[in-house]
Short mmCIF file of C-alpha atoms in Angstrom, two decimals:
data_model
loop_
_atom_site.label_atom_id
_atom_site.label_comp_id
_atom_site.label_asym_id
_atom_site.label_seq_id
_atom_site.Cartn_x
_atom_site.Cartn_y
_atom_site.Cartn_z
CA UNK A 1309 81.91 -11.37 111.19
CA UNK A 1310 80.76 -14.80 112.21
CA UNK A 1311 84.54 -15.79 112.62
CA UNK A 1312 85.24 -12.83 115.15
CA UNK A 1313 82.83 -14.75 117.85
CA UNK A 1314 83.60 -18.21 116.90
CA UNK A 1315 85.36 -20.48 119.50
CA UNK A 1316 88.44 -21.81 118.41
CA UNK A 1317 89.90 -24.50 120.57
CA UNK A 1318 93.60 -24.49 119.90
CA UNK A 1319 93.58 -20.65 120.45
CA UNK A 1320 91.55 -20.63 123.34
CA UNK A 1321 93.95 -23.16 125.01
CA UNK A 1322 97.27 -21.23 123.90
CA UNK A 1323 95.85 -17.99 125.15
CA UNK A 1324 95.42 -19.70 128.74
CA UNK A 1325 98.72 -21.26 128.27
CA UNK A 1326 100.51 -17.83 127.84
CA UNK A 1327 98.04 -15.88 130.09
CA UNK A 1328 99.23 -18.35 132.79
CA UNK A 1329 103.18 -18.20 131.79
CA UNK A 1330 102.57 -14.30 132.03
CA UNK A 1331 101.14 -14.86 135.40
CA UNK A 1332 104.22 -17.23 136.51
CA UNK A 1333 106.83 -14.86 135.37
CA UNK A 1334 105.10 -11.97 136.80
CA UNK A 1335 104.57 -13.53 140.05
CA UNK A 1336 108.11 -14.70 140.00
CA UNK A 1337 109.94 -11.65 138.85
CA UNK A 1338 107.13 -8.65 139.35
CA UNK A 1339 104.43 -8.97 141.62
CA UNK A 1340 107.25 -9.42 144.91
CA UNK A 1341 108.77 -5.94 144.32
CA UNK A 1342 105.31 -4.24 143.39
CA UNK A 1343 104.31 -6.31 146.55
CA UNK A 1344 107.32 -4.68 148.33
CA UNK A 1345 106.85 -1.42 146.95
CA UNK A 1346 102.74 -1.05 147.84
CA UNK A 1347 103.90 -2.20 151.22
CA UNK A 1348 107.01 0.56 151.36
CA UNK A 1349 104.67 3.22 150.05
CA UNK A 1350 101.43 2.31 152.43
CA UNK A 1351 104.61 2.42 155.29
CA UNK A 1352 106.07 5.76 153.97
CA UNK A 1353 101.72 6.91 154.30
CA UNK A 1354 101.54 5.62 157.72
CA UNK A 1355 104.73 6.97 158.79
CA UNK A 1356 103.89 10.35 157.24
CA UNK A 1357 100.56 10.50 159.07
CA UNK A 1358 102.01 9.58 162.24
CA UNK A 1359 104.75 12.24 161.48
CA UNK A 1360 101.81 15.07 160.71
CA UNK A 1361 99.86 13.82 164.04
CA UNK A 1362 103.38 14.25 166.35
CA UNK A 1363 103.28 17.48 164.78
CA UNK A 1364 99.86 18.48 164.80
CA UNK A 1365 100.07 17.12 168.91
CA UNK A 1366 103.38 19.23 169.36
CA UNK A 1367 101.71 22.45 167.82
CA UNK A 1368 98.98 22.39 170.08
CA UNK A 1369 101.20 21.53 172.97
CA UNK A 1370 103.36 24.79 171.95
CA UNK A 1371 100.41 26.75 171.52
CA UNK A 1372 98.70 25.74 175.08
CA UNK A 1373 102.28 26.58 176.32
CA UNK A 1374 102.10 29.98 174.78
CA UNK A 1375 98.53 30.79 175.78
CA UNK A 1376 99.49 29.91 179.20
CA UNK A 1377 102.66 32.31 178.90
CA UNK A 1378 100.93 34.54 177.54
CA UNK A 1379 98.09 34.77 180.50
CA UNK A 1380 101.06 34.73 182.64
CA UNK A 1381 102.62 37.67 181.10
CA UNK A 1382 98.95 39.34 180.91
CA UNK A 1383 98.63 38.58 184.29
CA UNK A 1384 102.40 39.92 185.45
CA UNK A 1385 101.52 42.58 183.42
CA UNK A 1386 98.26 43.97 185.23
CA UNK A 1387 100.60 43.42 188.64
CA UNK A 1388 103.16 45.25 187.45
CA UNK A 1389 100.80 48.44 186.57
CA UNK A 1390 99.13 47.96 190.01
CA UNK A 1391 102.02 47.89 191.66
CA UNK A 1392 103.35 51.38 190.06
CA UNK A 1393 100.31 52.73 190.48
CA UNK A 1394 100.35 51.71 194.43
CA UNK A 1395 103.87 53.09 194.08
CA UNK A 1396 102.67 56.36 192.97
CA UNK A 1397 99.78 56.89 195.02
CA UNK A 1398 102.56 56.33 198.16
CA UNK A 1399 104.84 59.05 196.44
CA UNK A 1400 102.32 61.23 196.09
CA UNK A 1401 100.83 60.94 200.02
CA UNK A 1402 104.45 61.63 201.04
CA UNK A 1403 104.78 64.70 198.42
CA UNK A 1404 101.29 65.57 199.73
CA UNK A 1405 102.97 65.03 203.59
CA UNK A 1406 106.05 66.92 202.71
CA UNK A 1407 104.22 69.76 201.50
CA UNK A 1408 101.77 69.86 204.55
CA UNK A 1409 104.87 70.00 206.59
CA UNK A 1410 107.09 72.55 205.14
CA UNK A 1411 103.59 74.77 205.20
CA UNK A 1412 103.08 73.89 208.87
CA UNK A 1413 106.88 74.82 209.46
CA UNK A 1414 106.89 78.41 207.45
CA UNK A 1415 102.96 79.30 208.89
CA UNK A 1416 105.30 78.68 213.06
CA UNK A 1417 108.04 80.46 211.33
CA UNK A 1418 105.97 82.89 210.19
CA UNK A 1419 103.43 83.34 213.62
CA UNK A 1420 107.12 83.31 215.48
CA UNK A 1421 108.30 86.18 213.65
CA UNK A 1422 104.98 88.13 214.21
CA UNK A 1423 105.47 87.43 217.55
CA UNK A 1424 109.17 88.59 217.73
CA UNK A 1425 108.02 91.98 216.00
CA UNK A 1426 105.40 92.55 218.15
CA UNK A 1427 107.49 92.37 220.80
CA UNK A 1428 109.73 94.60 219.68
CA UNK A 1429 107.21 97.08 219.31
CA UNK A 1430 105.95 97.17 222.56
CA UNK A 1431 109.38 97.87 223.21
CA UNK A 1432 109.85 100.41 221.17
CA UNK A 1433 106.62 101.75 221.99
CA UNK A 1434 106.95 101.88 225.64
CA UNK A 1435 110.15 103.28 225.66
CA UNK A 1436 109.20 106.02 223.17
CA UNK A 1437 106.59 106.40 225.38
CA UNK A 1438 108.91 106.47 228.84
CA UNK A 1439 110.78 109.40 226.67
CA UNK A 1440 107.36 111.01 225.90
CA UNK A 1441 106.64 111.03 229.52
CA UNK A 1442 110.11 112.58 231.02
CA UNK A 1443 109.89 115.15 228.36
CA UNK A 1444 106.29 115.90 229.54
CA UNK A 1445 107.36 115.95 233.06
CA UNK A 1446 110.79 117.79 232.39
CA UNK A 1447 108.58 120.52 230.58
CA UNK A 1448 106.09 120.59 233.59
CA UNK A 1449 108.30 121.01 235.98
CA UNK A 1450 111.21 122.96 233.84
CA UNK A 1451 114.26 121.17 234.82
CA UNK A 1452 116.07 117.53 234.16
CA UNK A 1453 116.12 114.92 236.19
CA UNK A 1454 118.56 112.27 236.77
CA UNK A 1455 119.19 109.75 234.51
CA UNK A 1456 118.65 107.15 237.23
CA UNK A 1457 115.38 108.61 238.92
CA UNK A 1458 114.83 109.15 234.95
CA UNK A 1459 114.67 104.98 234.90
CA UNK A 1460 113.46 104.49 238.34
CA UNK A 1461 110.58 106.16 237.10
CA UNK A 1462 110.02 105.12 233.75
CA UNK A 1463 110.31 101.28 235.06
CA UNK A 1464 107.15 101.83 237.67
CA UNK A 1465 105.56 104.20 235.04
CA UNK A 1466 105.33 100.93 232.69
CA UNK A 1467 104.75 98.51 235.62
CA UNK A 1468 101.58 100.43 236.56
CA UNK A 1469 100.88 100.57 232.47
CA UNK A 1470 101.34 97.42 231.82
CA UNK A 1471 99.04 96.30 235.61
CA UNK A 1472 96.24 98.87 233.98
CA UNK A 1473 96.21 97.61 230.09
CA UNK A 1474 97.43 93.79 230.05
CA UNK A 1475 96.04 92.14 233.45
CA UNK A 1476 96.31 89.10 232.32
CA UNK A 1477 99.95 87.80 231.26
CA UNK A 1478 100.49 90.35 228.85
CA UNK A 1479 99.18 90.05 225.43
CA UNK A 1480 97.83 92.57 223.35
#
């Protein structure tokens, strides 16, 4: 076991010797293209970061972009409903208008033909009346009278009526 850590001289010096041709033909023929290769694969790293922080920038450039469409779109949105709902408030004040009017139109209509029948029944009435009378006074005094005196008198009959009952223009 004593040989094992005894210093030999001769093998000593040809272990350098080959430890330093390894070194010379490794450095000649190996270390350039591991050399070259660390340095391609460090580049290939650095170019791959650089690629992932373009991309990382561009996705949060795209995603401000779509927040800010999308508040626009929120935004265009809520207009959009106001807007209807302005729209449909004006519709309904002109439905609302509309309707007051055609009521307004049919209650005239309405008071015109009350006023058109009542009309005709004072006609009605007074001549019915104008009859009553030249019958009473054909029965009084037991003969007929002449068609004309018949209206000469049945006009001033309802002139005096009407002087008596409706002094003032008329209405009942």
């Amino acid at each position: 076991m004593d040989k094992l850590f005894a210093v030999e001289p001769g093998l000593m010096a040809w272990t350098v010797v080959t430890f330093l041709l390894l070194v010379a033909i490794l450095a000649k023929y190996a270390w350039r293209p591991l050399i070259e290769a660390l340095d391609a694969r460090d580049a290939r790293v650095k170019a791959d970061a650089d690629s992932a922080q373009e991309a990382r920038n561009a996705a949060e450039k795209i995603k401000a972009e779509m927040e800010k469409q999308l508040s626009g779109i929120d935004a265009k949105g809520k207009e959009m409903v106001a807007e209807a709902v302005r729209e449909g408030e004006a519709v309904a004040a002109r439905i609302r208008a509309e309707a007051q009017a055609q009521a307004q139109a049919a209650k005239e209509r309405a008071l015109a033909d009350l006023e058109g029948e009542k009309r005709r029944l004072i006609r009605e009435l007074r001549s019915e009346v104008a009859s009553l009378s030249v019958m009473a006074a054909e029965r009084l005094l037991r003969r007929s009278v002449d068609p004309g005196v018949e209206k000469t008198v049945m006009e001033s009959f309802l002139k005096d009526m009407e002087k008596k009952q409706y002094p003032r223009g008329g209405a009942c």
